[in-house]
Amino acid sequence: MLDLKFIRENAELVKTAVKNKNEKADIDKIIELDEAKRIAQFNFDQKKAEQNKVSKEIGLKKKNKEDASDLINQMASVAQEIKDLKAELTDAETALNDAIMWVPNLPHADVPVGKSEDDNQVIREWGKKRDFTFQPLDHVEIAEKNALLDLERGAKISGSGFPIHTGMGARLERALINFMLDYHILHHGYTEIMVPSLVNPTSMKGTGQLPKLKDDMYCVSEDDMYLIPTAEVPITNFFSQEILKNDALPQKFVGFSNCFRREAGSYGKDTRGLQRLHQFNKVEMVRFVHPEESWKVLEEMVNDAEDILKALNLPYRLLRLCTGDTSFASAMTYDLEVWAPGANKYLEVSSVSNFADFQARRASIRFRDADGKVQFVHTLNGSGLATPRTIIAILENYQNADGSFEIPEVLKAYLPKI
RNA sequence: GGAGAUGUGUCCGAGUGGUUGAAGGAGCACGGUUGGAAACCGUGUAUAGGUGCAAGCCUAUCUAGAGUUCGAAUCUCUACAUCUCCGCCA
C-alpha cells in the first residue's frame, strides 16, 4: 500500500508506475475518493464534537441537580444525524480502501521499464554448463528410470500438478529441504520458523496477494481461509499490527512450507513433470529491516539464495526483472534461474524482492526508531529455494549416460546409504 | 463439539453510564542525587485522521462489529481470542 499523502502529491509518478507495471488502478478516482472521505470525516467530526460538548454539559447539570431536559431534547435528533454521517464516512472509507488496495508498489528507479519477461536484465551468470558426451535426458525420463516420481497416481488422488515423490525421490526432496534450511541457519544467520499453511484474508491482504491474486489461490470458503501460495505470507505477517522496539530490528527468518497455487490460466504452459505444480515445497527467507538497510539487504539475500546453487554446483543466471514482470507488491525483484540441460533452458528457482514499506503499510508493521518516532519497517523475502525445479536441475545436471544420477556432494550427509 | 470464566495502554492492574485517553504500579527515557552503581527524588512515556507556521485544538480507538442512551471501557447482542472442565482425536 502506498501512502495516500504520497499519492496525492505525486499523482503523475504513481500513474506512470501503474502503467509500467501493467496495472489498472485509477489514480484520479482514488484522489476523488480521498477528498470525499476527508469531507465525510470533517462532517462527522464536527457533529460529534457538538454532541460531546453538550453531553458533557448535561452531565454537569445532572451532577448539580439542575434540569437538563432542554439540552437532552435538543440532542435527540443529533444522535441520528451522527449515525448517518458515520455511515457516510464508513462508506467513503471502504470505497477508498478498496481502491487503494489495487495500487501497486512503485518500482525502484533502477528497475528497467519493460512489458514482459523478454525485457528482464541478465545481471550475471555462474557455473559452467556441462558438456555431455551423450544426449542428456530430461528430468521426467530420469525420474522414471529411477522410480523417483509417480505423477499418474498423484493425478488420480488429487489432480494434475500434485506430484507424488517415491522412494529415493522422496528422500532426495527431504534431504534438499533440510540441507537448504540448515545452510541458511548455519551460514547466513537465519532463525528457523514453522508456520501455518492456512491463513485468514487479513494476512493475504497484508502481503499483497489479496485482492489482486484471489483467483490464483485455493480458498477454504467454509472457514474463510486460504492455502498459502508461499511461506512469505504467514512469516511476513508474524509482526503484523505490531510496533517493534528499536532494538528488535533486524529480524531474519527462514521457513519451510508447502505452497499451493491454482495456476489459473497457465494450463499447458511449461507443465512437463515438475516444472509447474499446484503443490510444491519451498524454503523461504524473510527479513524485517530498518528502511535505510533494505537495498543493501536485498543484495545480501540474493547472495544467500545463490549460495545454495553454488553449494549444489548448479549453473545459473541472475536476472533483474523489468517493471512489467515485477510483482504487484515489489519495488525490485531478482530472479535466479538454474540451468536444466535436459529441458535445454533456464528455470526459475528463486525470486528475491524488496517490498520497501509496501507490505509494512498493509500489514501495519512498524518500529520505534532511535528518536522514538514510529516508522514502517521494510520487508524483503526470497526463495531459498523452491524444490521442484532445483530437483529438475540436480537430476539433469548430475545424470549419467546409463540414466542413473549422482548425488550432489553437499546432500550426501543428508542421504545416508540404506 | 458441550459447559463455564475472561478480554483495559509496553506489561501488571483499577474503573459507580456523565470533564476517563483512561487511577495506581512496573518497565523504559531524560534529569537530580552519587566517586560510580543500587536505592531514592523529579519529569516524561499511545496510535490514527483532520486543522494549524507552531504551541495547540478537534475526532476516533479500552479484542472486533452491531444495539440501547442526550452520553458507553461500563448495559444488551453477535463474532473472535485466551483459560478451565467434559467429549472426541494425530
Short mmCIF file of C-alpha atoms (C1' of nucleotides) in Angstrom, two decimals:
data_model
loop_
_atom_site.label_atom_id
_atom_site.label_comp_id
_atom_site.label_asym_id
_atom_site.label_seq_id
_atom_site.Cartn_x
_atom_site.Cartn_y
_atom_site.Cartn_z
CA MET A 1 0.00 0.00 0.00
CA LEU A 2 1.23 3.49 -0.79
CA ASP A 3 0.82 6.47 1.49
CA LEU A 4 -2.25 8.46 0.46
CA LYS A 5 -0.48 11.72 1.00
CA PHE A 6 2.26 10.49 -1.31
CA ILE A 7 -0.27 9.54 -3.99
CA ARG A 8 -1.93 12.93 -3.67
CA GLU A 9 1.33 14.81 -4.04
CA ASN A 10 2.91 12.57 -6.69
CA ALA A 11 -0.06 11.56 -8.79
CA GLU A 12 1.81 11.58 -12.11
CA LEU A 13 4.66 9.48 -10.76
CA VAL A 14 2.23 6.92 -9.41
CA LYS A 15 0.29 6.83 -12.68
CA THR A 16 3.50 6.09 -14.55
CA ALA A 17 4.32 3.30 -12.13
CA VAL A 18 0.87 1.79 -12.56
CA LYS A 19 1.29 1.85 -16.33
CA ASN A 20 4.81 0.41 -16.25
CA LYS A 21 3.66 -2.43 -14.05
CA ASN A 22 0.81 -3.27 -16.41
CA GLU A 23 -1.71 -2.47 -13.68
CA LYS A 24 -5.06 -0.73 -13.94
CA ALA A 25 -5.53 1.26 -10.73
CA ASP A 26 -7.33 4.56 -11.40
CA ILE A 27 -5.33 7.20 -9.53
CA ASP A 28 -7.64 10.12 -10.36
CA LYS A 29 -10.55 8.15 -8.95
CA ILE A 30 -8.57 7.47 -5.77
CA ILE A 31 -7.81 11.15 -5.31
CA GLU A 32 -11.53 11.86 -5.69
CA LEU A 33 -12.44 9.19 -3.17
CA ASP A 34 -9.83 10.53 -0.81
CA GLU A 35 -11.34 14.01 -0.98
CA ALA A 36 -14.82 12.64 -0.44
CA LYS A 37 -13.59 10.70 2.55
CA ARG A 38 -11.96 13.73 4.11
CA ILE A 39 -15.14 15.76 3.70
CA ALA A 40 -17.16 12.96 5.30
CA GLN A 41 -14.62 12.80 8.11
CA PHE A 42 -14.87 16.54 8.68
CA ASN A 43 -18.68 16.49 8.80
CA PHE A 44 -18.69 13.61 11.22
CA ASP A 45 -16.05 15.18 13.47
CA GLN A 46 -17.97 18.48 13.63
CA LYS A 47 -21.24 16.88 14.61
CA LYS A 48 -19.57 14.59 17.05
CA ALA A 49 -17.73 17.48 18.70
CA GLU A 50 -21.08 19.22 19.19
CA GLN A 51 -22.57 16.12 20.77
CA ASN A 52 -19.59 15.55 23.04
CA LYS A 53 -19.73 19.14 24.25
CA VAL A 54 -23.46 19.19 25.00
CA SER A 55 -23.37 15.74 26.59
CA LYS A 56 -20.72 16.99 28.94
CA GLU A 57 -22.92 19.95 29.86
CA ILE A 58 -25.81 17.58 30.53
CA GLY A 59 -23.55 15.57 32.77
CA LEU A 60 -22.53 18.67 34.71
CA LYS A 61 -26.10 19.86 35.12
CA LYS A 62 -27.24 16.49 36.37
CA LYS A 63 -24.40 16.45 38.83
CA ASN A 64 -25.58 19.82 40.16
CA LYS A 65 -29.16 18.52 40.26
CA GLU A 66 -30.25 21.01 37.61
CA ASP A 67 -32.84 20.37 34.92
CA ALA A 68 -31.21 19.29 31.65
CA SER A 69 -34.25 18.26 29.66
CA ASP A 70 -33.87 21.19 27.27
CA LEU A 71 -30.43 20.06 26.26
CA ILE A 72 -31.48 16.42 26.07
CA ASN A 73 -34.36 17.28 23.75
CA GLN A 74 -32.04 19.43 21.70
CA MET A 75 -29.71 16.44 21.24
CA ALA A 76 -32.42 13.93 20.40
CA SER A 77 -32.07 14.32 16.65
CA VAL A 78 -28.30 14.73 16.69
CA ALA A 79 -27.75 11.07 17.54
CA GLN A 80 -29.46 10.03 14.34
CA GLU A 81 -27.56 12.62 12.31
CA ILE A 82 -24.31 11.26 13.70
CA LYS A 83 -25.35 7.75 12.81
CA ASP A 84 -26.00 8.84 9.23
CA LEU A 85 -22.73 10.77 8.99
CA LYS A 86 -20.89 7.79 10.41
CA ALA A 87 -22.43 5.55 7.75
CA GLU A 88 -21.36 8.01 5.06
CA LEU A 89 -17.87 8.08 6.45
CA THR A 90 -17.65 4.30 6.63
CA ASP A 91 -18.83 4.00 3.03
CA ALA A 92 -16.29 6.60 1.89
CA GLU A 93 -13.51 4.81 3.77
CA THR A 94 -14.47 1.45 2.38
CA ALA A 95 -14.54 2.76 -1.18
CA LEU A 96 -11.17 4.42 -0.73
CA ASN A 97 -9.55 1.40 0.93
CA ASP A 98 -10.88 -0.96 -1.71
CA ALA A 99 -9.47 1.25 -4.44
CA ILE A 100 -6.08 1.80 -2.86
CA MET A 101 -5.58 -1.93 -2.39
CA TRP A 102 -5.25 -2.14 -6.17
CA VAL A 103 -2.39 0.36 -6.41
CA PRO A 104 0.89 -1.49 -6.92
CA ASN A 105 4.18 -0.64 -5.28
CA LEU A 106 6.43 1.83 -7.08
CA PRO A 107 9.29 0.15 -8.87
CA HIS A 108 12.75 1.36 -7.83
CA ALA A 109 14.42 3.75 -10.28
CA ASP A 110 16.94 1.06 -11.26
CA VAL A 111 14.24 -1.35 -12.39
CA PRO A 112 14.24 -1.42 -16.20
CA VAL A 113 10.98 -0.34 -17.78
CA GLY A 114 9.56 -3.20 -19.81
CA LYS A 115 6.46 -5.11 -20.76
CA SER A 116 7.30 -8.75 -20.19
CA GLU A 117 9.97 -11.25 -19.22
CA ASP A 118 11.72 -10.52 -22.51
CA ASP A 119 12.78 -7.17 -21.06
CA ASN A 120 14.41 -8.59 -17.93
CA GLN A 121 18.12 -7.87 -17.48
CA VAL A 122 20.68 -10.58 -17.05
CA ILE A 123 22.91 -9.38 -14.20
CA ARG A 124 25.37 -12.25 -14.03
CA GLU A 125 25.89 -15.92 -14.79
CA TRP A 126 27.64 -18.50 -12.67
CA GLY A 127 28.95 -22.01 -13.27
CA LYS A 128 29.95 -23.86 -16.36
CA LYS A 129 27.33 -25.69 -18.36
CA ARG A 130 28.38 -29.31 -18.60
CA ASP A 131 29.49 -30.75 -21.96
CA PHE A 132 27.63 -34.01 -22.39
CA THR A 133 29.15 -36.92 -24.30
CA PHE A 134 25.64 -38.29 -24.67
CA GLN A 135 22.20 -36.85 -25.29
CA PRO A 136 21.04 -35.71 -21.81
CA LEU A 137 17.61 -36.91 -20.70
CA ASP A 138 15.05 -34.62 -19.23
CA HIS A 139 14.03 -34.98 -15.58
CA VAL A 140 10.82 -36.88 -16.28
CA GLU A 141 12.77 -39.62 -18.05
CA ILE A 142 15.40 -39.76 -15.32
CA ALA A 143 12.71 -39.88 -12.65
CA GLU A 144 11.04 -42.72 -14.50
CA LYS A 145 14.24 -44.76 -14.84
CA ASN A 146 14.95 -44.34 -11.13
CA ALA A 147 11.36 -44.55 -9.82
CA LEU A 148 11.51 -41.12 -8.18
CA LEU A 149 8.05 -39.84 -9.05
CA ASP A 150 4.54 -41.15 -9.56
CA LEU A 151 2.76 -38.33 -11.34
CA GLU A 152 -0.08 -40.53 -12.60
CA ARG A 153 -1.13 -41.59 -9.14
CA GLY A 154 -0.75 -38.01 -7.92
CA ALA A 155 -3.20 -37.00 -10.62
CA LYS A 156 -5.51 -39.84 -9.66
CA ILE A 157 -5.56 -38.90 -6.00
CA SER A 158 -5.61 -35.11 -6.28
CA GLY A 159 -5.27 -33.93 -9.86
CA SER A 160 -2.51 -32.94 -12.24
CA GLY A 161 0.12 -30.79 -10.63
CA PHE A 162 0.10 -32.72 -7.38
CA PRO A 163 3.22 -34.89 -7.62
CA ILE A 164 4.00 -37.94 -5.54
CA HIS A 165 7.64 -38.48 -4.66
CA THR A 166 8.52 -42.11 -4.19
CA GLY A 167 11.46 -43.88 -2.57
CA MET A 168 14.70 -42.12 -3.43
CA GLY A 169 12.66 -39.28 -4.92
CA ALA A 170 11.06 -38.57 -1.57
CA ARG A 171 14.36 -38.92 0.28
CA LEU A 172 16.08 -36.55 -2.12
CA GLU A 173 13.32 -33.98 -1.71
CA ARG A 174 13.54 -34.20 2.06
CA ALA A 175 17.35 -34.07 2.02
CA LEU A 176 17.30 -30.97 -0.15
CA ILE A 177 14.86 -29.18 2.15
CA ASN A 178 16.91 -29.98 5.23
CA PHE A 179 20.14 -29.00 3.54
CA MET A 180 18.77 -25.62 2.49
CA LEU A 181 17.28 -24.85 5.88
CA ASP A 182 20.46 -25.82 7.70
CA TYR A 183 22.59 -23.84 5.27
CA HIS A 184 20.67 -20.62 5.85
CA ILE A 185 20.63 -21.17 9.60
CA LEU A 186 24.32 -22.03 9.91
CA HIS A 187 25.94 -19.86 7.23
CA HIS A 188 23.56 -16.92 6.90
CA GLY A 189 22.29 -16.50 10.45
CA TYR A 190 18.58 -17.01 9.89
CA THR A 191 16.20 -18.17 12.58
CA GLU A 192 14.01 -21.07 11.57
CA ILE A 193 10.26 -20.67 11.82
CA MET A 194 7.42 -23.10 11.10
CA VAL A 195 4.14 -21.51 10.14
CA PRO A 196 0.52 -22.41 9.31
CA SER A 197 -0.43 -23.40 5.78
CA LEU A 198 -3.88 -21.84 6.07
CA VAL A 199 -4.22 -18.12 6.72
CA ASN A 200 -7.06 -15.64 7.03
CA PRO A 201 -7.91 -12.96 4.43
CA THR A 202 -6.32 -10.20 6.51
CA SER A 203 -2.94 -11.87 6.23
CA MET A 204 -3.36 -12.29 2.49
CA LYS A 205 -4.14 -8.58 2.18
CA GLY A 206 -1.16 -7.75 4.35
CA THR A 207 1.39 -9.23 1.98
CA GLY A 208 -0.49 -8.15 -1.14
CA GLN A 209 -1.91 -11.43 -2.50
CA LEU A 210 -5.43 -10.13 -1.96
CA PRO A 211 -7.32 -8.71 -3.64
CA LYS A 212 -5.35 -8.99 -6.88
CA LEU A 213 -4.38 -12.66 -6.87
CA LYS A 214 -7.62 -14.07 -5.46
CA ASP A 215 -8.11 -16.45 -8.36
CA ASP A 216 -4.60 -17.84 -8.06
CA MET A 217 -5.19 -19.19 -4.58
CA TYR A 218 -7.05 -22.09 -3.06
CA CYS A 219 -9.78 -20.90 -0.76
CA VAL A 220 -11.43 -22.88 2.03
CA SER A 221 -14.61 -20.87 1.86
CA GLU A 222 -16.35 -22.77 4.65
CA ASP A 223 -13.86 -21.24 7.09
CA ASP A 224 -12.92 -18.17 5.05
CA MET A 225 -9.27 -19.19 4.85
CA TYR A 226 -6.71 -19.51 2.10
CA LEU A 227 -3.97 -22.06 1.45
CA ILE A 228 -0.70 -20.18 1.34
CA PRO A 229 0.97 -19.77 -2.06
CA THR A 230 4.26 -19.17 -0.24
CA ALA A 231 5.52 -19.09 3.36
CA GLU A 232 6.12 -15.38 2.75
CA VAL A 233 2.50 -14.78 3.77
CA PRO A 234 2.48 -16.22 7.29
CA ILE A 235 6.10 -15.26 8.01
CA THR A 236 5.76 -11.64 6.93
CA ASN A 237 2.53 -11.35 8.90
CA PHE A 238 4.37 -12.58 12.01
CA PHE A 239 4.73 -8.96 13.16
CA SER A 240 1.54 -7.58 11.62
CA GLN A 241 -0.32 -4.94 13.68
CA GLU A 242 2.74 -4.55 15.89
CA ILE A 243 5.12 -1.75 16.81
CA LEU A 244 8.55 -3.25 17.35
CA LYS A 245 11.09 -1.89 19.78
CA ASN A 246 14.01 -0.09 18.17
CA ASP A 247 16.47 -2.89 19.01
CA ALA A 248 14.17 -5.59 17.58
CA LEU A 249 15.45 -4.90 14.06
CA PRO A 250 16.73 -6.53 12.00
CA GLN A 251 14.90 -9.86 12.02
CA LYS A 252 15.71 -12.73 9.69
CA PHE A 253 13.56 -15.81 9.36
CA VAL A 254 13.80 -18.90 7.23
CA GLY A 255 10.94 -21.35 6.97
CA PHE A 256 9.85 -24.36 5.01
CA SER A 257 6.30 -24.77 3.78
CA ASN A 258 4.14 -26.44 1.23
CA CYS A 259 2.98 -23.92 -1.34
CA PHE A 260 -0.36 -24.09 -3.11
CA ARG A 261 -1.14 -22.36 -6.37
CA ARG A 262 -4.11 -22.72 -8.64
CA GLU A 263 -2.07 -21.53 -11.62
CA ALA A 264 -5.32 -20.40 -13.18
CA GLY A 265 -4.88 -19.52 -16.82
CA SER A 266 -1.50 -21.17 -17.22
CA TYR A 267 -2.64 -24.61 -18.33
CA GLY A 268 -0.39 -26.33 -20.78
CA LYS A 269 2.49 -23.89 -20.39
CA ASP A 270 5.76 -25.48 -19.31
CA THR A 271 3.91 -28.08 -17.31
CA ARG A 272 6.00 -31.15 -18.07
CA GLY A 273 6.91 -33.08 -14.93
CA LEU A 274 7.78 -30.87 -12.01
CA GLN A 275 8.03 -27.63 -13.95
CA ARG A 276 4.76 -26.10 -12.85
CA LEU A 277 2.76 -27.51 -9.94
CA HIS A 278 -0.30 -26.83 -7.81
CA GLN A 279 1.51 -28.01 -4.71
CA PHE A 280 5.23 -27.78 -4.12
CA ASN A 281 7.81 -27.29 -1.40
CA LYS A 282 9.84 -24.21 -0.77
CA VAL A 283 12.27 -22.79 1.75
CA GLU A 284 11.61 -19.09 2.17
CA MET A 285 13.73 -16.32 3.66
CA VAL A 286 12.04 -13.24 5.12
CA ARG A 287 13.68 -10.15 6.58
CA PHE A 288 12.37 -7.19 8.54
CA VAL A 289 14.84 -4.31 8.40
CA HIS A 290 15.36 -0.61 9.05
CA PRO A 291 14.32 1.41 5.96
CA GLU A 292 17.90 2.52 5.36
CA GLU A 293 19.11 -1.07 5.16
CA SER A 294 16.73 -2.66 2.72
CA TRP A 295 18.60 -2.12 -0.54
CA LYS A 296 21.81 -3.48 0.90
CA VAL A 297 19.91 -6.40 2.39
CA LEU A 298 18.29 -7.19 -0.95
CA GLU A 299 21.74 -7.86 -2.41
CA GLU A 300 22.62 -9.98 0.63
CA MET A 301 19.53 -12.10 0.19
CA VAL A 302 20.31 -12.64 -3.47
CA ASN A 303 23.71 -13.91 -2.35
CA ASP A 304 22.07 -16.14 0.25
CA ALA A 305 19.97 -17.79 -2.45
CA GLU A 306 22.89 -18.02 -4.87
CA ASP A 307 24.97 -19.77 -2.21
CA ILE A 308 22.59 -22.73 -2.33
CA LEU A 309 23.01 -23.12 -6.08
CA LYS A 310 26.77 -22.74 -5.73
CA ALA A 311 26.87 -25.36 -2.98
CA LEU A 312 24.90 -27.69 -5.24
CA ASN A 313 27.22 -26.73 -8.09
CA LEU A 314 24.37 -25.91 -10.45
CA PRO A 315 24.96 -23.33 -13.21
CA TYR A 316 22.56 -20.41 -13.01
CA ARG A 317 21.96 -16.84 -14.03
CA LEU A 318 20.66 -13.86 -12.11
CA LEU A 319 18.03 -11.58 -13.63
CA ARG A 320 16.68 -8.24 -12.58
CA LEU A 321 13.01 -8.17 -13.52
CA CYS A 322 11.65 -5.32 -15.59
CA THR A 323 8.70 -3.25 -14.35
CA GLY A 324 6.14 -5.34 -16.21
CA ASP A 325 7.39 -8.59 -14.68
CA THR A 326 7.95 -7.27 -11.15
CA SER A 327 5.16 -8.39 -8.87
CA PHE A 328 2.43 -6.11 -7.58
CA ALA A 329 3.90 -5.55 -4.12
CA SER A 330 7.58 -5.49 -5.02
CA ALA A 331 9.84 -2.47 -5.55
CA MET A 332 12.57 -4.60 -7.11
CA THR A 333 12.83 -8.29 -7.81
CA TYR A 334 15.72 -10.52 -8.79
CA ASP A 335 15.09 -13.99 -10.20
CA LEU A 336 17.55 -16.85 -10.08
CA GLU A 337 17.28 -19.27 -12.96
CA VAL A 338 19.03 -22.62 -12.86
CA TRP A 339 20.29 -24.32 -15.99
CA ALA A 340 18.42 -27.50 -16.94
CA PRO A 341 20.36 -29.28 -19.73
CA GLY A 342 17.65 -31.90 -20.35
CA ALA A 343 14.99 -29.28 -20.91
CA ASN A 344 17.68 -27.11 -22.52
CA LYS A 345 16.54 -23.96 -20.76
CA TYR A 346 16.81 -21.89 -17.62
CA LEU A 347 14.21 -22.47 -14.90
CA GLU A 348 13.24 -20.00 -12.20
CA VAL A 349 14.06 -21.36 -8.75
CA SER A 350 14.10 -18.21 -6.70
CA SER A 351 12.59 -14.77 -6.61
CA VAL A 352 14.08 -12.22 -4.22
CA SER A 353 12.24 -8.95 -3.62
CA ASN A 354 12.41 -5.76 -1.65
CA PHE A 355 8.92 -4.55 -0.81
CA ALA A 356 10.20 -1.43 0.96
CA ASP A 357 7.34 -0.24 3.20
CA PHE A 358 4.56 -1.51 0.92
CA GLN A 359 3.74 -4.68 2.85
CA ALA A 360 4.54 -3.00 6.16
CA ARG A 361 1.83 -0.41 5.49
CA ARG A 362 -0.71 -3.01 4.53
CA ALA A 363 0.07 -5.28 7.45
CA SER A 364 0.90 -2.36 9.76
CA ILE A 365 4.36 -3.50 10.80
CA ARG A 366 6.15 -0.62 12.48
CA PHE A 367 9.05 0.10 14.78
CA ARG A 368 10.11 2.86 17.10
CA ASP A 369 13.30 4.44 15.77
CA ALA A 370 16.19 5.76 17.84
CA ASP A 371 14.36 9.08 18.27
CA GLY A 372 11.21 7.34 19.48
CA LYS A 373 9.36 8.06 16.23
CA VAL A 374 7.15 5.32 14.82
CA GLN A 375 8.09 4.25 11.31
CA PHE A 376 7.20 1.45 8.93
CA VAL A 377 9.78 -1.31 8.63
CA HIS A 378 10.96 -2.59 5.26
CA THR A 379 10.22 -6.20 4.37
CA LEU A 380 12.02 -8.47 1.96
CA ASN A 381 11.74 -12.06 1.01
CA GLY A 382 13.30 -14.59 -1.26
CA SER A 383 13.06 -18.24 -2.11
CA GLY A 384 15.96 -20.19 -0.87
CA LEU A 385 14.93 -22.23 -2.88
CA ALA A 386 11.83 -23.82 -4.35
CA THR A 387 12.48 -27.55 -4.63
CA PRO A 388 10.81 -28.82 -7.84
CA ARG A 389 12.98 -27.05 -10.37
CA THR A 390 16.03 -27.48 -8.17
CA ILE A 391 15.36 -31.23 -8.29
CA ILE A 392 14.97 -30.98 -12.06
CA ALA A 393 18.36 -29.26 -12.28
CA ILE A 394 20.03 -31.78 -9.98
CA LEU A 395 18.71 -34.76 -11.96
CA GLU A 396 19.58 -33.29 -15.34
CA ASN A 397 23.00 -31.89 -14.42
CA TYR A 398 24.10 -34.91 -12.39
CA GLN A 399 22.86 -37.61 -14.78
CA ASN A 400 24.99 -40.45 -16.10
CA ALA A 401 24.93 -41.99 -19.56
CA ASP A 402 23.05 -45.04 -18.26
CA GLY A 403 20.15 -42.95 -16.92
CA SER A 404 21.29 -43.05 -13.30
CA PHE A 405 22.40 -39.90 -11.48
CA GLU A 406 24.90 -38.78 -8.85
CA ILE A 407 24.02 -37.14 -5.55
CA PRO A 408 25.50 -33.64 -5.11
CA GLU A 409 28.32 -33.72 -2.59
CA VAL A 410 26.59 -31.44 -0.07
CA LEU A 411 23.49 -33.63 0.00
CA LYS A 412 25.32 -36.86 0.77
CA ALA A 413 25.31 -36.25 4.51
CA TYR A 414 21.54 -35.92 4.30
CA LEU A 415 21.17 -39.18 2.36
CA PRO A 416 22.79 -41.99 4.35
CA LYS A 417 23.15 -45.23 2.39
CA ILE A 418 20.43 -47.71 3.21
"C1'" G B 1 -18.46 -30.50 19.69
"C1'" G B 2 -20.74 -29.21 25.03
"C1'" A B 3 -20.43 -26.06 29.78
"C1'" G B 4 -18.31 -22.01 32.27
"C1'" A B 5 -14.86 -17.80 33.07
"C1'" U B 6 -12.13 -13.85 30.97
"C1'" G B 7 -10.60 -9.97 27.18
"C1'" U B 8 -8.43 -2.24 29.52
"C1'" G B 9 -2.16 1.09 27.21
"C1'" U B 10 4.82 -1.95 26.55
"C1'" C B 11 3.39 -5.21 30.89
"C1'" C B 12 0.52 -5.81 35.55
"C1'" G B 13 -3.86 -3.76 37.20
"C1'" A B 14 -8.26 -0.01 38.94
"C1'" G B 15 -12.56 1.60 36.84
"C1'" U B 16 -20.28 3.61 40.37
"C1'" G B 17 -23.32 5.08 32.38
"C1'" G B 18 -21.52 11.72 32.72
"C1'" U B 19 -14.68 16.73 32.20
"C1'" U B 20 -11.83 8.75 31.89
"C1'" G B 21 -7.37 8.69 26.66
"C1'" A B 22 -8.42 6.12 30.88
"C1'" A B 23 -6.38 5.79 38.56
"C1'" G B 24 -2.19 3.11 40.66
"C1'" G B 25 2.10 0.15 39.86
"C1'" A B 26 6.15 -1.95 36.89
"C1'" G B 27 9.15 -1.12 32.75
"C1'" C B 28 11.50 2.41 29.64
"C1'" A B 29 13.66 7.56 28.61
"C1'" C B 30 15.65 12.06 30.44
"C1'" G B 31 17.20 14.98 34.68
"C1'" G B 32 18.71 15.27 40.01
"C1'" U B 33 21.40 12.74 44.00
"C1'" U B 34 26.39 9.56 43.90
"C1'" G B 35 33.44 8.77 43.23
"C1'" G B 36 30.43 5.07 40.39
"C1'" A B 37 26.18 1.98 40.91
"C1'" A B 38 21.78 0.29 43.61
"C1'" A B 39 18.15 2.66 46.34
"C1'" C B 40 15.79 7.41 46.31
"C1'" C B 41 13.51 12.06 44.16
"C1'" G B 42 11.53 14.76 39.77
"C1'" U B 43 9.71 14.89 34.73
"C1'" G B 44 8.03 12.36 30.59
"C1'" U B 45 6.07 7.89 28.32
"C1'" A B 46 -0.19 5.57 22.85
"C1'" U B 47 -1.81 5.19 17.70
"C1'" A B 48 -4.51 7.11 13.57
"C1'" G B 49 -7.24 11.04 10.89
"C1'" G B 50 -8.31 16.34 10.45
"C1'" U B 51 -6.64 21.51 11.30
"C1'" G B 52 -2.65 24.99 12.33
"C1'" C B 53 3.96 28.09 10.92
"C1'" A B 54 3.81 26.34 15.76
"C1'" A B 55 2.21 25.59 20.89
"C1'" G B 56 -2.17 23.52 20.38
"C1'" C B 57 -7.18 22.23 19.16
"C1'" C B 58 -10.99 18.66 17.23
"C1'" U B 59 -12.27 13.38 16.16
"C1'" A B 60 -11.70 8.06 16.70
"C1'" U B 61 -9.71 3.87 19.35
"C1'" C B 62 -10.46 0.10 26.48
"C1'" U B 63 -10.47 -7.54 21.26
"C1'" A B 64 -13.95 -6.59 16.81
"C1'" G B 65 -18.85 -5.41 14.94
"C1'" A B 66 -23.94 -4.08 15.98
"C1'" G B 67 -27.59 -2.15 19.54
"C1'" U B 68 -29.78 0.81 23.93
"C1'" U B 69 -28.88 6.09 25.57
"C1'" C B 70 -28.53 13.16 25.16
"C1'" G B 71 -23.95 10.44 26.66
"C1'" A B 72 -20.88 3.58 26.77
"C1'" A B 73 -14.47 0.95 28.94
"C1'" U B 74 -19.05 0.45 31.98
"C1'" C B 75 -25.68 -2.11 29.89
"C1'" U B 76 -27.50 -5.79 25.64
"C1'" C B 77 -26.45 -8.98 21.37
"C1'" U B 78 -23.03 -11.33 17.86
"C1'" A B 79 -18.19 -12.77 16.36
"C1'" C B 80 -13.19 -13.78 17.60
"C1'" A B 81 -9.30 -15.00 21.07
"C1'" U B 82 -7.48 -16.97 25.79
"C1'" C B 83 -8.16 -20.10 30.17
"C1'" U B 84 -10.73 -24.25 32.99
"C1'" C B 85 -13.78 -28.70 32.86
"C1'" C B 86 -16.14 -32.62 29.74
"C1'" G B 87 -16.23 -35.20 24.97
"C1'" C B 88 -13.51 -36.57 20.53
"C1'" C B 89 -8.85 -37.15 18.34
"C1'" A B 90 -2.91 -37.35 15.45
#
